[in-house]
Short mmCIF file of C-alpha atoms in Angstrom, two decimals:
data_model
loop_
_atom_site.label_atom_id
_atom_site.label_comp_id
_atom_site.label_asym_id
_atom_site.label_seq_id
_atom_site.Cartn_x
_atom_site.Cartn_y
_atom_site.Cartn_z
CA MET X 11 61.50 42.45 -40.69
CA SER X 12 58.79 43.96 -38.29
CA LEU X 13 56.27 46.51 -39.54
CA TRP X 14 57.87 48.86 -36.85
CA GLN X 15 61.24 48.46 -38.80
CA ARG X 16 59.82 48.82 -42.24
CA LEU X 17 58.41 52.36 -40.54
CA LYS X 18 61.75 53.51 -39.43
CA GLU X 19 63.39 52.48 -42.70
CA ARG X 20 60.50 54.77 -44.27
CA LEU X 21 61.70 57.67 -42.00
CA GLY X 22 65.19 57.83 -43.64
CA GLY X 23 68.15 55.72 -42.83
CA GLY X 24 69.99 58.33 -40.67
CA ALA X 25 66.73 58.97 -38.65
CA THR X 26 67.63 56.44 -35.69
CA PRO X 27 67.02 56.75 -32.11
CA GLY X 28 70.19 58.27 -30.23
CA GLY X 29 71.19 60.07 -33.59
CA GLY X 30 73.64 57.43 -34.42
CA ALA X 31 74.23 56.41 -38.16
CA PRO X 32 73.03 52.78 -38.91
CA ALA X 33 75.24 50.33 -39.21
CA GLY X 34 76.01 49.28 -42.70
CA ALA X 35 78.60 46.55 -44.31
CA GLY X 36 81.79 46.73 -42.31
CA GLY X 37 80.18 48.74 -39.51
CA GLY X 38 80.61 52.00 -41.91
CA ALA X 39 78.37 55.16 -41.76
CA ALA X 40 75.03 54.83 -44.29
CA PRO X 41 75.71 57.06 -47.43
CA ASP X 42 73.78 60.16 -47.90
CA ALA X 43 71.31 59.44 -45.05
CA ASP X 44 68.79 62.40 -45.23
CA PRO X 45 66.81 62.79 -41.97
CA SER X 46 64.49 65.45 -43.68
CA GLY X 47 62.91 62.74 -45.84
CA ARG X 48 63.82 64.49 -49.28
CA GLY X 49 63.79 62.44 -52.22
CA ALA X 50 67.10 61.76 -53.72
CA SER X 51 66.58 63.89 -56.85
CA GLU X 52 66.46 67.06 -54.42
CA PRO X 53 69.68 69.26 -54.40
CA ARG X 54 71.72 69.12 -51.14
CA ALA X 55 74.53 71.18 -50.20
CA PRO X 56 78.04 69.22 -51.09
CA ARG X 57 79.88 67.51 -48.43
CA SER X 58 83.58 68.27 -47.72
CA PRO X 59 85.80 64.87 -47.32
CA ALA X 60 87.82 66.81 -44.85
CA ALA X 61 85.03 67.82 -42.68
CA PRO X 62 82.30 65.10 -42.19
CA VAL X 63 78.79 65.82 -41.12
CA ALA X 64 78.42 65.08 -37.63
CA ARG X 65 75.51 62.34 -36.61
CA GLY X 66 75.62 62.66 -33.18
CA ARG X 67 73.09 64.43 -30.94
CA PRO X 68 72.18 68.28 -31.98
CA THR X 69 73.15 70.71 -29.47
CA ARG X 70 70.85 71.97 -26.56
CA GLU X 71 70.14 75.20 -28.40
CA GLU X 72 69.24 72.87 -31.37
CA GLY X 73 66.50 71.14 -29.20
CA GLY X 74 68.54 68.14 -29.25
CA ASP X 75 68.03 67.04 -25.67
CA ASP X 76 64.15 67.16 -25.99
CA ILE X 77 64.24 65.06 -29.45
CA ALA X 78 66.14 62.40 -27.65
CA ARG X 79 63.90 62.57 -24.78
CA LEU X 80 61.21 61.35 -26.80
CA ARG X 81 62.50 57.90 -26.94
CA SER X 82 61.27 57.52 -23.44
CA ALA X 83 57.82 58.62 -23.81
CA GLY X 84 55.38 56.81 -22.03
CA ALA X 85 58.06 55.49 -19.49
CA ARG X 86 57.61 56.52 -15.74
CA GLN X 87 60.50 58.98 -16.02
CA GLY X 88 59.57 60.38 -19.45
CA PRO X 89 58.12 63.42 -20.64
CA SER X 90 54.23 64.09 -20.48
CA THR X 91 51.91 63.70 -22.92
CA GLU X 92 51.91 67.54 -23.19
CA GLU X 93 55.81 67.83 -23.54
CA VAL X 94 55.97 65.29 -26.19
CA ILE X 95 53.23 66.94 -28.52
CA ALA X 96 55.09 70.41 -27.84
CA VAL X 97 58.38 69.06 -28.89
CA LEU X 98 56.52 67.40 -32.21
CA ARG X 99 55.43 70.71 -32.94
CA ARG X 100 58.50 72.43 -32.73
CA ALA X 101 60.19 69.75 -34.69
CA ARG X 102 57.56 69.65 -37.55
CA GLY X 103 59.09 70.76 -40.72
CA THR X 104 62.62 70.93 -39.87
CA LEU X 105 65.70 68.61 -39.99
CA GLN X 106 64.80 67.10 -36.51
CA GLU X 107 61.28 66.09 -37.52
CA ALA X 108 62.40 62.52 -38.92
CA GLU X 109 64.48 61.69 -35.74
CA ALA X 110 61.75 63.09 -33.51
CA VAL X 111 59.27 60.13 -35.29
CA ALA X 112 61.89 57.73 -34.85
CA HIS X 113 62.24 58.21 -31.11
CA LEU X 114 58.55 57.69 -30.64
CA VAL X 115 58.43 54.77 -33.13
CA ALA X 116 61.13 53.12 -31.14
CA ALA X 117 59.21 53.85 -27.92
CA MET X 118 56.00 52.33 -29.30
CA GLU X 119 57.97 49.09 -29.88
CA GLU X 120 58.56 49.00 -25.96
CA ARG X 121 55.40 50.37 -24.45
CA VAL X 122 51.87 51.52 -25.15
CA LEU X 123 51.84 55.28 -25.44
CA PRO X 124 48.57 57.81 -25.13
CA ASP X 125 46.16 58.12 -28.11
CA PRO X 126 47.19 62.17 -28.11
CA VAL X 127 50.88 61.37 -28.72
CA ARG X 128 50.06 58.21 -31.40
CA VAL X 129 47.41 60.91 -33.09
CA ALA X 130 50.34 63.64 -33.01
CA CYS X 131 52.79 61.28 -34.37
CA ALA X 132 50.52 59.87 -37.09
CA ASP X 133 49.60 63.32 -38.10
CA LEU X 134 53.35 64.22 -38.53
CA LEU X 135 53.88 60.90 -40.63
CA ALA X 136 50.76 61.51 -43.00
CA ALA X 137 52.23 65.17 -43.54
CA ARG X 138 55.39 63.49 -44.58
CA GLY X 139 53.38 61.39 -47.32
CA ASP X 140 53.44 58.12 -45.14
CA GLU X 141 49.95 57.53 -44.96
CA GLN X 142 50.27 54.12 -44.45
CA GLY X 143 52.99 54.31 -41.57
CA ALA X 144 50.47 56.82 -39.95
CA LEU X 145 47.67 53.92 -39.91
CA SER X 146 50.00 51.52 -38.34
CA VAL X 147 50.68 54.13 -35.45
CA LEU X 148 46.77 54.67 -35.18
CA GLU X 149 46.11 51.13 -35.51
CA GLY X 150 48.55 49.84 -32.91
CA ALA X 151 50.32 47.73 -35.43
CA ALA X 152 52.93 46.93 -32.75
CA THR X 153 51.98 43.82 -31.14
CA SER X 154 53.37 41.52 -28.72
CA ARG X 155 54.33 39.05 -31.63
CA GLU X 156 56.47 41.47 -33.17
CA ARG X 157 58.26 43.09 -29.90
CA GLY X 158 58.08 40.09 -27.53
CA SER X 159 56.52 42.57 -25.34
CA ALA X 160 53.71 41.73 -22.78
CA ALA X 161 52.05 44.90 -23.68
CA ARG X 162 49.78 45.26 -26.64
CA ALA X 163 49.20 48.50 -28.64
CA GLN X 164 45.41 48.95 -29.29
CA PRO X 165 43.96 50.95 -32.09
CA VAL X 166 43.33 54.72 -30.81
CA SER X 167 39.77 55.31 -29.89
CA SER X 168 39.49 59.12 -29.27
CA THR X 169 37.52 61.28 -31.55
CA GLU X 170 40.80 62.89 -33.19
CA GLY X 171 42.50 59.57 -33.85
CA LEU X 172 39.19 58.17 -35.41
CA VAL X 173 38.58 61.19 -37.58
CA LEU X 174 42.50 61.08 -38.43
CA ALA X 175 42.20 57.39 -39.16
CA ALA X 176 38.90 57.86 -41.60
CA ASP X 177 40.94 60.56 -43.44
CA LEU X 178 43.69 58.00 -44.10
CA TYR X 179 41.47 55.01 -45.02
CA ALA X 180 39.71 57.17 -47.31
CA SER X 181 43.20 58.74 -48.92
CA LEU X 182 43.95 55.05 -49.37
CA GLY X 183 40.56 54.26 -50.95
CA GLN X 184 39.45 51.95 -48.41
CA LEU X 185 35.97 53.69 -48.00
CA PRO X 186 34.18 50.97 -46.31
CA ARG X 187 36.69 51.25 -43.42
CA ALA X 188 36.50 55.28 -43.58
CA ILE X 189 33.02 55.00 -42.94
CA GLY X 190 32.97 52.80 -40.25
CA ALA X 191 35.35 55.11 -38.42
CA ILE X 192 33.52 58.10 -38.81
CA GLU X 193 30.13 56.56 -37.84
CA ARG X 194 31.82 55.79 -34.63
CA VAL X 195 32.36 59.41 -34.30
CA LEU X 196 28.80 60.34 -34.96
CA VAL X 197 27.27 58.09 -32.71
CA ARG X 198 29.67 59.30 -29.84
CA GLU X 199 29.71 63.00 -31.00
CA ILE X 200 27.11 64.11 -33.56
CA GLY X 201 28.59 67.81 -34.06
CA ALA X 202 32.29 66.65 -34.32
CA PRO X 203 33.58 68.99 -36.61
CA GLY X 204 33.08 67.81 -40.66
CA ALA X 205 32.05 64.50 -39.25
CA ARG X 206 28.64 64.77 -40.99
CA GLU X 207 30.37 66.09 -43.96
CA ARG X 208 32.56 63.47 -44.48
CA HIS X 209 30.21 60.53 -43.78
CA GLN X 210 27.85 61.98 -46.34
CA ARG X 211 30.51 62.34 -49.33
CA TRP X 212 32.02 58.77 -48.43
CA ARG X 213 28.41 57.24 -48.32
CA ALA X 214 27.51 59.05 -51.75
CA ALA X 215 31.02 57.53 -53.35
CA LEU X 216 30.56 54.20 -51.89
CA GLY X 217 26.86 54.27 -53.10
CA ALA X 218 27.83 55.06 -56.85
CA GLU X 219 29.03 51.49 -56.56
CA ARG X 220 26.77 49.79 -54.57
CA PRO X 221 23.15 51.42 -53.88
CA ALA X 222 22.20 51.68 -50.11
CA ALA X 223 18.89 49.56 -49.11
CA ALA X 224 16.07 51.34 -49.46
CA ARG X 225 14.40 52.31 -45.81
CA VAL X 226 10.94 53.04 -45.24
CA GLU X 227 10.73 56.43 -43.41
CA ASP X 228 7.04 56.70 -42.77
CA VAL X 229 5.48 58.20 -39.75
CA THR X 230 3.22 55.98 -37.78
CA PHE X 231 0.66 57.07 -35.34
CA VAL X 232 -1.29 54.22 -33.64
CA ALA X 233 -4.73 55.19 -31.68
CA PRO X 234 -4.60 54.45 -28.23
CA SER X 235 -7.15 51.70 -28.56
CA ALA X 236 -7.06 49.25 -31.67
CA SER X 237 -10.34 47.26 -32.06
CA LYS X 238 -8.49 44.41 -33.74
CA THR X 239 -6.10 43.43 -31.07
CA PRO X 240 -6.77 43.10 -27.52
CA PHE X 241 -3.80 45.51 -26.75
CA ARG X 242 -4.41 48.89 -25.13
CA LEU X 243 -1.33 51.34 -25.98
CA LEU X 244 0.01 53.29 -23.14
CA ARG X 245 2.88 55.27 -24.65
CA GLU X 246 5.68 55.51 -27.30
CA VAL X 247 8.83 54.09 -25.98
CA ALA X 248 11.06 54.04 -29.34
CA ARG X 249 11.14 54.81 -32.84
CA GLY X 250 13.60 53.47 -35.67
CA GLY X 251 13.39 53.44 -39.67
CA ALA X 252 11.32 50.07 -39.42
CA GLY X 253 8.54 50.85 -37.04
CA ALA X 254 7.56 52.18 -33.56
CA VAL X 255 7.16 50.31 -30.30
CA TYR X 256 4.74 51.12 -27.63
CA GLU X 257 4.19 50.28 -24.09
CA ALA X 258 0.72 48.32 -24.34
CA GLU X 259 -1.50 46.21 -21.69
CA ASP X 260 -3.10 43.09 -22.90
CA GLU X 261 -6.64 43.74 -21.25
CA VAL X 262 -7.62 39.97 -21.74
CA LEU X 263 -4.52 38.53 -19.72
CA GLY X 264 -3.82 41.65 -17.63
CA ARG X 265 0.23 42.18 -18.63
CA ARG X 266 2.09 44.44 -20.22
CA VAL X 267 3.68 43.81 -23.61
CA GLY X 268 5.76 45.53 -26.05
CA PHE X 269 3.83 46.66 -29.27
CA LYS X 270 5.95 47.21 -32.31
CA VAL X 271 4.30 48.58 -35.44
CA TYR X 272 5.77 48.85 -38.58
CA HIS X 273 5.42 51.79 -40.53
CA GLY X 274 4.12 49.97 -43.89
CA ARG X 275 1.61 48.00 -42.13
CA GLY X 276 0.08 45.58 -44.36
CA GLY X 277 3.09 45.91 -46.75
CA ASP X 278 5.50 44.76 -44.56
CA ARG X 279 3.79 41.20 -44.04
CA ALA X 280 6.57 39.05 -45.60
CA HIS X 281 9.22 40.89 -43.16
CA VAL X 282 7.11 40.71 -39.93
CA THR X 283 6.50 37.07 -40.79
CA ARG X 284 10.44 36.20 -41.20
CA GLU X 285 11.18 38.09 -37.96
CA VAL X 286 8.52 36.80 -35.70
CA ARG X 287 9.40 33.06 -37.02
CA LEU X 288 12.80 33.68 -36.64
CA ALA X 289 12.75 34.83 -33.21
CA ALA X 290 10.59 31.98 -32.46
CA ALA X 291 13.00 29.47 -33.66
CA LEU X 292 15.85 31.28 -31.65
CA ALA X 293 13.65 31.28 -28.49
CA GLY X 294 15.70 30.77 -25.43
CA PRO X 295 18.48 32.73 -23.42
CA GLY X 296 19.27 35.70 -24.75
CA VAL X 297 16.30 36.29 -27.28
CA VAL X 298 13.39 38.37 -26.76
CA ARG X 299 10.05 36.21 -26.38
CA VAL X 300 7.23 36.87 -29.24
CA PHE X 301 3.74 36.62 -27.66
CA ASP X 302 1.48 37.20 -30.75
CA ALA X 303 1.96 38.90 -34.36
CA ASP X 304 -0.48 39.79 -37.01
CA PRO X 305 1.69 40.14 -40.36
CA ASP X 306 -1.31 41.37 -42.42
CA GLU X 307 -1.82 44.37 -39.81
CA GLY X 308 2.02 44.75 -39.27
CA TRP X 309 2.39 44.45 -35.92
CA ILE X 310 4.27 42.24 -32.89
CA ALA X 311 3.57 41.80 -29.26
CA LEU X 312 6.68 41.07 -27.41
CA GLU X 313 7.70 40.71 -23.77
CA TRP X 314 7.45 44.07 -21.99
CA ILE X 315 10.93 44.81 -20.50
CA ALA X 316 10.67 47.68 -18.16
CA ARG X 317 14.16 48.49 -17.92
CA GLY X 318 14.22 48.95 -21.68
CA SER X 319 17.49 49.01 -23.39
CA VAL X 320 21.24 49.42 -23.11
CA ARG X 321 20.58 52.89 -24.98
CA ASP X 322 17.84 53.74 -22.67
CA VAL X 323 19.89 53.29 -19.46
CA LEU X 324 23.02 55.42 -21.06
CA ARG X 325 20.39 58.26 -22.16
CA ALA X 326 19.02 58.31 -18.72
CA GLY X 327 22.82 58.95 -17.57
CA ASP X 328 22.87 55.86 -15.76
CA ALA X 329 25.71 54.38 -17.37
CA ALA X 330 27.14 53.27 -13.42
CA ALA X 331 24.31 50.75 -13.85
CA LEU X 332 26.42 48.84 -16.40
CA ALA X 333 29.17 48.02 -14.09
CA PRO X 334 30.58 45.70 -14.03
CA VAL X 335 30.57 45.40 -17.65
CA ALA X 336 31.10 41.44 -17.05
CA ARG X 337 27.37 41.12 -15.65
CA TRP X 338 25.97 41.60 -18.83
CA ALA X 339 28.40 41.77 -21.49
CA ARG X 340 28.90 37.93 -20.99
CA PRO X 341 25.69 36.76 -21.49
CA LEU X 342 25.40 38.74 -24.43
CA ALA X 343 28.23 36.85 -26.09
CA ARG X 344 26.44 33.75 -24.93
CA ALA X 345 23.26 34.81 -26.89
CA LEU X 346 25.26 35.53 -30.20
CA ALA X 347 26.97 32.14 -29.80
CA ARG X 348 23.41 30.37 -29.76
CA ILE X 349 22.36 32.44 -32.71
CA HIS X 350 25.56 31.75 -34.86
CA GLU X 351 25.41 28.12 -33.92
CA ARG X 352 21.94 27.73 -35.24
CA GLY X 353 23.49 29.47 -38.57
CA TYR X 354 22.27 33.02 -38.36
CA VAL X 355 23.50 36.47 -38.08
CA HIS X 356 21.38 38.84 -36.25
CA ALA X 357 22.97 41.82 -38.37
CA ASP X 358 21.50 44.48 -35.91
CA VAL X 359 23.77 44.41 -32.86
CA LYS X 360 23.51 47.81 -31.34
CA PRO X 361 22.54 49.29 -27.65
CA ALA X 362 18.87 49.70 -28.66
CA ASN X 363 18.47 46.63 -29.28
CA VAL X 364 20.16 45.02 -26.21
CA LEU X 365 17.17 44.88 -23.73
CA LEU X 366 17.96 44.30 -20.35
CA ARG X 367 15.35 41.87 -18.28
CA ASN X 368 17.76 42.94 -15.30
CA LEU X 369 21.17 43.97 -15.23
CA GLY X 370 22.52 40.37 -15.45
CA GLU X 371 20.09 39.27 -18.32
CA PRO X 372 20.47 41.13 -21.36
CA VAL X 373 18.13 39.88 -24.56
CA LEU X 374 18.57 40.80 -28.08
CA SER X 375 15.73 41.96 -29.92
CA ASP X 376 14.55 43.26 -33.49
CA PHE X 377 15.59 40.26 -35.59
CA GLY X 378 14.18 42.39 -38.81
CA LEU X 379 17.62 42.11 -40.34
CA ALA X 380 19.14 38.76 -39.31
CA ARG X 381 19.81 36.74 -42.11
CA PRO X 382 21.47 33.04 -42.37
CA ARG X 383 25.14 33.01 -42.76
CA GLY X 384 26.31 33.67 -46.13
CA ALA X 385 22.88 35.18 -47.40
CA PRO X 386 23.27 38.66 -49.14
CA SER X 387 22.91 41.45 -45.95
CA ALA X 388 20.24 44.03 -46.15
CA GLY X 389 20.33 47.57 -44.59
CA GLY X 390 21.89 48.12 -41.31
CA SER X 391 22.18 50.78 -38.54
CA PRO X 392 24.81 53.48 -39.13
CA GLY X 393 27.49 53.25 -36.74
CA TYR X 394 27.02 49.73 -36.08
CA VAL X 395 27.61 47.90 -39.46
CA SER X 396 31.35 46.43 -39.94
CA PRO X 397 33.30 47.94 -42.86
CA GLU X 398 33.48 44.63 -44.59
CA ARG X 399 29.62 44.39 -44.77
CA LEU X 400 29.60 47.79 -45.75
CA ALA X 401 31.80 46.85 -48.93
CA GLY X 402 29.11 44.06 -49.57
CA ARG X 403 30.38 41.14 -47.90
CA PRO X 404 27.48 38.50 -47.39
CA SER X 405 26.16 37.99 -43.71
CA ASP X 406 28.98 36.76 -41.46
CA PRO X 407 28.96 36.15 -37.70
CA ARG X 408 31.94 38.76 -37.61
CA ASP X 409 29.37 41.68 -38.43
CA ASP X 410 27.72 40.59 -35.18
CA VAL X 411 31.14 40.84 -33.19
CA TYR X 412 31.91 44.26 -34.89
CA GLY X 413 28.47 45.27 -33.41
CA TYR X 414 29.06 43.80 -30.03
CA GLY X 415 32.53 45.61 -29.79
CA ARG X 416 30.51 48.84 -30.74
CA VAL X 417 28.17 48.46 -27.89
CA LEU X 418 30.87 47.95 -25.62
CA GLU X 419 32.62 50.94 -26.94
CA ASP X 420 29.60 53.14 -26.07
CA VAL X 421 29.48 51.86 -22.52
CA LEU X 422 33.13 52.34 -21.86
CA VAL X 423 33.57 55.35 -23.11
CA ARG X 424 30.82 56.61 -20.69
CA LEU X 425 32.20 54.35 -17.74
CA GLU X 426 36.02 55.57 -17.99
CA PRO X 427 35.09 59.14 -16.59
CA LEU X 428 33.50 57.35 -13.87
CA GLY X 429 36.86 55.59 -12.51
CA CYS X 430 35.07 52.35 -12.77
CA GLU X 431 37.56 49.35 -12.09
CA GLY X 432 38.17 46.40 -14.57
CA LEU X 433 37.58 48.26 -17.91
CA ALA X 434 41.13 47.90 -19.32
CA ALA X 435 40.45 44.35 -20.68
CA TRP X 436 36.89 44.93 -22.02
CA LYS X 437 38.28 47.95 -23.94
CA GLU X 438 41.03 45.67 -25.48
CA LEU X 439 38.07 43.38 -26.22
CA SER X 440 36.13 45.95 -27.87
CA LEU X 441 38.85 47.33 -29.87
CA ARG X 442 39.85 43.71 -31.01
CA CYS X 443 36.35 43.47 -32.18
CA LEU X 444 36.45 46.54 -34.12
CA GLY X 445 39.70 45.64 -35.75
CA PRO X 446 40.77 43.81 -38.76
CA ASP X 447 38.71 40.54 -39.68
CA ASP X 448 41.59 38.41 -39.08
CA GLU X 449 42.22 39.87 -35.51
CA ARG X 450 38.73 39.81 -34.86
CA PRO X 451 36.97 36.71 -33.05
CA PRO X 452 35.37 34.91 -35.95
CA ASP X 453 31.95 34.37 -33.88
CA GLY X 454 29.90 34.18 -30.86
CA ALA X 455 31.67 31.05 -29.39
CA ALA X 456 35.05 32.53 -29.80
CA LEU X 457 33.62 35.54 -28.46
CA VAL X 458 32.41 33.53 -25.14
CA ARG X 459 36.11 32.08 -24.79
CA ALA X 460 37.60 35.72 -24.98
CA VAL X 461 35.03 36.93 -22.14
CA CYS X 462 35.46 33.99 -19.81
#
């Protein structure tokens, strides 16, 4: 029995598309089917054997025609998104509620419905107490494997859908997934109503069992000239929890460099040493070059990449430069494959750490959180940490795959309004990367196969 069949069963035996009773033994009607979703213990009006209750379509005055049309939602001649949502609102809390949802569930078995429709359907299911069914709708649980269709339902990616999914995860006790969903909302829309409050509350609840890794938040200021280095600092270009990055000039070699200074200065010696050694060990395509470092003073000199990061491009309002997506997303997948093949996990894949030598040559920077596969993970950037890692799982390549999916999502959400072509396949891959572990590409090599 497929998930969708189980979902329809939970809606109530009589709530079948078309209003007919489900077939039972010998073709008889299912006894006492209750489309309202009430429990069996609740009183019902007695039925007269001489006057059985009709199980057919409700009359036009009762809105039966509108309810029946939900079965064709998403089809060319079916109702519009606005019409579907209006019908669901009218059916809410009435005897037609279960039938309306059953029609939509049947429609989802055949075609992919728009996010707003699925969110409205999931919200109605949640109100009926079927939280798992609501999540199934939001997660796109009807797959081609279940229904033999060429189409594949995708998890919702709208802000409203993610907030509802986060609430459902939290209600079911899946706090890491709830935090992951709400962080995706915050990265996209920091002012989304209730998002920050949810994030703080759930992080606190999760932290009661697993304390978050400490982060240094010191303010770092560096003078324009440093007597112990050959670099002349020109301007600050980035700042994060670990340190600040400056554009600088190597006065001896006459070249520009990226000068990263850690907030802890000498106190970060072990961290700086590990980061630069790992970056040097992984040197090659897709990894930023390290020129020099002083662990005692807490600085690293890196290659200067004038275009900056994917985050810089997005913040500058130049998202169109990132189309076509394949130009930079494919080599980025290959870079992750190299790192995973060496037995390491980057653990901080996000737009700010994807630098662009040119639009077809991305490089990963900041290996401060990188760990060998299977080692305990440490810290992470909110919005880009997989739910499994939030739950305490050791370092795993699937965490980088999740970060890759988030980078794609951040870019796609800005490219879609521009009408760029060829985004559908990348959106599907992004949502796969953000999905459950068993559906996510297991490592960079699998990611490369998915993008080629």
